[in-house]
mmCIF file of C-alpha atoms in Angstrom:
data_model
loop_
_atom_site.group_PDB
_atom_site.id
_atom_site.type_symbol
_atom_site.label_atom_id
_atom_site.label_comp_id
_atom_site.label_asym_id
_atom_site.label_seq_id
_atom_site.Cartn_x
_atom_site.Cartn_y
_atom_site.Cartn_z
ATOM 1 C CA MET A 27 158.846 41.111 166.976
ATOM 2 C CA LYS A 28 161.008 44.099 165.371
ATOM 3 C CA VAL A 29 158.592 45.877 163.425
ATOM 4 C CA TYR A 30 156.403 45.932 166.314
ATOM 5 C CA GLU A 31 159.185 47.091 168.559
ATOM 6 C CA ASP A 32 159.923 50.094 166.076
ATOM 7 C CA CYS A 33 156.228 51.161 165.691
ATOM 8 C CA SER A 34 155.553 50.875 169.256
ATOM 9 C CA SER A 35 157.340 54.423 170.126
ATOM 10 C CA PHE A 36 156.082 55.876 166.544
ATOM 11 C CA GLU A 37 153.256 58.784 167.461
ATOM 12 C CA VAL A 38 150.342 60.123 165.050
ATOM 13 C CA ASP A 39 151.234 64.144 164.623
ATOM 14 C CA THR A 40 148.609 65.692 165.310
ATOM 15 C CA GLU A 41 148.978 69.086 163.889
ATOM 16 C CA LYS A 42 148.449 67.265 159.900
ATOM 17 C CA LEU A 43 145.060 65.789 161.075
ATOM 18 C CA LYS A 44 142.482 67.226 159.702
ATOM 19 C CA PRO A 45 140.056 69.201 161.868
ATOM 20 C CA ARG A 46 136.573 67.108 162.925
ATOM 21 C CA GLY A 47 133.853 67.847 160.119
ATOM 22 C CA TRP A 48 135.891 67.652 156.828
ATOM 23 C CA ALA A 49 134.870 64.970 155.534
ATOM 24 C CA ARG A 50 130.968 66.073 155.560
ATOM 25 C CA ARG A 51 128.795 64.969 152.820
ATOM 26 C CA PRO A 52 125.778 67.972 150.985
ATOM 27 C CA LYS A 53 122.912 66.688 152.159
ATOM 28 C CA HIS A 54 120.985 65.325 149.666
ATOM 29 C CA GLY A 55 119.891 67.492 146.766
ATOM 30 C CA GLU A 56 122.249 69.668 147.473
ATOM 31 C CA GLN A 57 125.605 68.213 146.642
ATOM 32 C CA TYR A 58 126.385 69.791 142.751
ATOM 33 C CA GLY A 59 123.924 73.199 143.406
ATOM 34 C CA LYS A 60 122.860 75.363 141.174
ATOM 35 C CA LYS A 61 125.831 75.942 138.370
ATOM 36 C CA TYR A 62 126.407 72.442 137.820
ATOM 37 C CA ILE A 63 122.652 71.938 135.970
ATOM 38 C CA ALA A 64 123.574 75.382 134.480
ATOM 39 C CA GLU A 65 126.363 74.586 132.359
ATOM 40 C CA PHE A 66 124.023 71.915 131.006
ATOM 41 C CA ALA A 67 120.697 74.312 130.393
ATOM 42 C CA TYR A 68 121.642 75.337 126.757
ATOM 43 C CA ASP A 69 121.749 71.632 126.144
ATOM 44 C CA ILE A 70 117.686 70.920 127.705
ATOM 45 C CA GLU A 71 115.836 73.344 126.685
ATOM 46 C CA GLU A 72 117.297 72.600 123.065
ATOM 47 C CA LEU A 73 116.028 69.189 122.986
ATOM 48 C CA PHE A 74 113.097 70.134 125.065
ATOM 49 C CA ASN A 75 111.887 72.608 121.873
ATOM 50 C CA VAL A 76 112.716 70.277 119.718
ATOM 51 C CA GLY A 77 109.623 68.174 120.787
ATOM 52 C CA LYS A 78 107.393 71.249 121.282
ATOM 53 C CA SER A 79 107.843 72.413 117.223
ATOM 54 C CA ASP A 80 107.292 68.416 116.766
ATOM 55 C CA SER A 81 104.936 66.221 119.221
ATOM 56 C CA GLU A 82 106.454 62.846 117.952
ATOM 57 C CA LYS A 83 110.589 64.016 118.826
ATOM 58 C CA LYS A 84 110.186 64.805 122.508
ATOM 59 C CA LEU A 85 112.495 63.139 124.841
ATOM 60 C CA ASN A 86 111.732 61.587 128.140
ATOM 61 C CA ALA A 87 114.019 62.343 130.937
ATOM 62 C CA ARG A 88 116.249 58.713 130.479
ATOM 63 C CA THR A 89 116.161 59.923 127.021
ATOM 64 C CA MET A 90 117.594 62.817 127.181
ATOM 65 C CA LEU A 91 120.109 62.058 129.704
ATOM 66 C CA GLU A 92 121.613 58.834 126.512
ATOM 67 C CA ARG A 93 122.082 62.610 124.280
ATOM 68 C CA LEU A 94 123.931 64.164 126.901
ATOM 69 C CA ARG A 95 125.910 61.708 127.191
ATOM 70 C CA ARG A 96 126.762 60.725 123.813
ATOM 71 C CA LYS A 97 127.215 64.432 123.435
ATOM 72 C CA TYR A 98 129.681 64.651 126.895
ATOM 73 C CA PRO A 99 131.389 61.320 126.118
ATOM 74 C CA LYS A 100 134.506 62.239 128.590
ATOM 75 C CA ARG A 101 132.031 63.944 131.110
ATOM 76 C CA TYR A 102 131.515 62.040 134.811
ATOM 77 C CA THR A 103 128.715 64.168 135.722
ATOM 78 C CA LEU A 104 126.049 64.083 133.723
ATOM 79 C CA PRO A 105 122.628 65.478 134.998
ATOM 80 C CA SER A 106 120.958 62.619 137.157
ATOM 81 C CA GLU A 107 117.270 61.800 135.392
ATOM 82 C CA THR A 108 115.456 63.522 138.286
ATOM 83 C CA THR A 109 117.294 66.396 138.026
ATOM 84 C CA LEU A 110 116.235 66.209 134.129
ATOM 85 C CA LYS A 111 112.963 65.487 134.792
ATOM 86 C CA GLN A 112 112.900 68.455 136.955
ATOM 87 C CA GLU A 113 114.495 70.968 134.335
ATOM 88 C CA ILE A 114 111.817 69.237 132.187
ATOM 89 C CA SER A 115 108.396 70.654 134.515
ATOM 90 C CA LYS A 116 110.350 74.006 134.733
ATOM 91 C CA LEU A 117 110.020 74.212 130.890
ATOM 92 C CA PHE A 118 106.691 73.479 131.388
ATOM 93 C CA ASP A 119 105.270 75.408 133.285
ATOM 94 C CA LYS A 120 107.039 78.612 131.835
ATOM 95 C CA GLN A 121 105.961 77.573 128.527
ATOM 96 C CA LYS A 122 102.336 77.322 129.622
ATOM 97 C CA LYS A 123 102.347 80.713 131.140
ATOM 98 C CA ASN A 124 103.339 82.090 128.188
ATOM 99 C CA THR A 125 101.248 80.528 125.890
ATOM 100 C CA SER A 126 98.094 81.510 128.322
ATOM 101 C CA LYS A 127 99.205 85.136 128.259
ATOM 102 C CA GLU A 128 100.030 86.036 124.607
ATOM 103 C CA THR A 129 96.784 83.446 123.593
ATOM 104 C CA ALA A 130 94.280 84.602 125.787
ATOM 105 C CA SER A 131 93.458 87.968 124.366
ATOM 106 C CA GLY A 132 95.006 87.732 121.036
ATOM 107 C CA ASP A 133 97.945 89.511 121.589
ATOM 108 C CA ASN A 134 101.253 90.092 124.127
ATOM 109 C CA ASN A 135 99.629 92.806 126.700
ATOM 110 C CA ASN A 136 100.700 90.305 130.117
ATOM 111 C CA ARG A 137 96.397 89.206 130.172
ATOM 112 C CA SER A 138 95.960 86.365 131.182
ATOM 113 C CA TYR A 139 92.408 86.701 130.816
ATOM 114 C CA ALA A 140 90.142 87.313 127.759
ATOM 115 C CA LYS A 141 88.982 91.190 127.438
ATOM 116 C CA PHE A 142 84.848 90.557 128.521
ATOM 117 C CA PRO A 143 83.081 91.770 125.419
ATOM 118 C CA GLU A 144 82.050 95.616 125.234
ATOM 119 C CA ILE A 145 78.528 95.352 123.964
ATOM 120 C CA TYR A 146 77.467 92.591 126.564
ATOM 121 C CA ALA A 147 78.774 94.844 129.744
ATOM 122 C CA ASN A 148 76.921 97.403 128.011
ATOM 123 C CA ALA A 149 73.971 95.829 127.998
ATOM 124 C CA PHE A 150 74.786 95.342 132.288
ATOM 125 C CA LYS A 151 75.163 99.112 131.928
ATOM 126 C CA ARG A 152 71.799 99.203 130.745
ATOM 127 C CA TYR A 153 69.773 96.402 132.906
ATOM 128 C CA MET A 154 70.980 98.934 135.939
ATOM 129 C CA LYS A 155 69.827 101.851 134.797
ATOM 130 C CA GLU A 156 66.438 100.321 134.467
ATOM 131 C CA VAL A 157 65.981 99.073 138.191
ATOM 132 C CA GLU A 158 65.325 101.581 140.889
ATOM 133 C CA ASP A 159 68.332 99.805 143.377
ATOM 134 C CA ALA A 160 70.533 97.930 141.261
ATOM 135 C CA SER A 161 71.944 95.753 144.123
ATOM 136 C CA THR A 162 69.069 93.693 144.186
ATOM 137 C CA ILE A 163 69.696 91.791 140.790
ATOM 138 C CA LYS A 164 71.676 88.793 140.981
ATOM 139 C CA PRO A 165 73.661 87.857 138.275
ATOM 140 C CA LYS A 166 71.863 85.281 137.433
ATOM 141 C CA GLU A 167 69.310 87.311 137.078
ATOM 142 C CA ALA A 168 71.146 89.493 134.344
ATOM 143 C CA TYR A 169 73.048 86.771 132.643
ATOM 144 C CA ASP A 170 69.892 85.561 132.074
ATOM 145 C CA LYS A 171 68.116 89.269 130.225
ATOM 146 C CA LEU A 172 71.120 89.060 128.944
ATOM 147 C CA VAL A 173 70.575 85.111 126.454
ATOM 148 C CA GLU A 174 67.336 86.739 126.103
ATOM 149 C CA ASP A 175 68.494 89.737 124.258
ATOM 150 C CA TYR A 176 70.825 87.893 122.833
ATOM 151 C CA THR A 177 69.275 84.468 121.017
ATOM 152 C CA ASP A 178 68.276 84.452 117.860
ATOM 153 C CA GLU A 179 64.906 83.651 116.370
ATOM 154 C CA ASN A 180 66.862 79.744 115.699
ATOM 155 C CA GLY A 181 67.764 79.846 118.970
ATOM 156 C CA ARG A 182 71.694 80.450 118.762
ATOM 157 C CA LEU A 183 73.550 82.797 120.870
ATOM 158 C CA PRO A 184 76.857 84.845 119.120
ATOM 159 C CA SER A 185 79.797 83.768 118.990
ATOM 160 C CA ASP A 186 81.250 85.690 121.005
ATOM 161 C CA PHE A 187 78.766 85.719 123.728
ATOM 162 C CA PRO A 188 79.548 85.462 127.187
ATOM 163 C CA SER A 189 80.138 81.747 129.059
ATOM 164 C CA TYR A 190 77.712 81.890 132.060
ATOM 165 C CA LYS A 191 80.661 81.909 135.027
ATOM 166 C CA GLN A 192 81.826 84.770 132.786
ATOM 167 C CA GLY A 193 78.910 87.058 133.088
ATOM 168 C CA THR A 194 77.367 86.123 135.965
ATOM 169 C CA SER A 195 81.042 87.390 137.572
ATOM 170 C CA LYS A 196 81.371 90.412 135.032
ATOM 171 C CA PHE A 197 78.115 91.358 136.346
ATOM 172 C CA SER A 198 78.943 91.305 140.223
ATOM 173 C CA GLY A 199 82.093 92.627 139.732
ATOM 174 C CA MET A 200 80.185 95.301 137.702
ATOM 175 C CA LYS A 201 77.607 95.513 140.442
ATOM 176 C CA THR A 202 80.655 95.335 143.299
ATOM 177 C CA SER A 203 81.648 98.665 141.513
ATOM 178 C CA TYR A 204 78.229 100.817 141.663
ATOM 179 C CA ARG A 205 78.092 99.591 145.327
ATOM 180 C CA LYS A 206 81.078 101.110 146.070
ATOM 181 C CA GLN A 207 80.095 104.422 143.499
ATOM 182 C CA LEU A 208 77.203 105.670 145.382
ATOM 183 C CA LEU A 209 79.708 104.976 149.244
ATOM 184 C CA LYS A 210 81.247 107.876 147.751
ATOM 185 C CA GLU A 211 78.267 109.444 146.483
ATOM 186 C CA ILE A 212 76.514 109.275 150.012
ATOM 187 C CA LEU A 213 79.353 109.707 152.122
#
């Protein structure tokens, strides 16, 4: 056969071959990178915010992907549903952090907890002064005394009255600082 005879002397030019490993694929999840999703970040956030303002218009990842396909009909590389779910989760977390800081204390002063009412803190200080050794008072006892003092004749507490957990942890913190102060005075 003539074709076989022609090919028998053929040699592959090794200089033109690519080095070993040139066609390796990136690891799972690293195919497109952060820049890839950054192109769509504004659109994703916009779609998310539509649902934030009106809960009936909330979109899941699949619907967001369909909207992105309509917006970019000739685009081949769109984020996957999984990537969109991750971005939605990030936006939810971001939203939670922002709202908890703003609403917990009524103002946005980067405090993620409500300020303990000063009137009750002063009452705790009074209880500590009444006793010879304030370190012997248990937080539960102090809270019970606070409830007893601030309960009105109908058995109701004021609207800004701290919960059991808030009261006991506040008293516990005050007691710790009282002990530290005593140690400084002794030393």
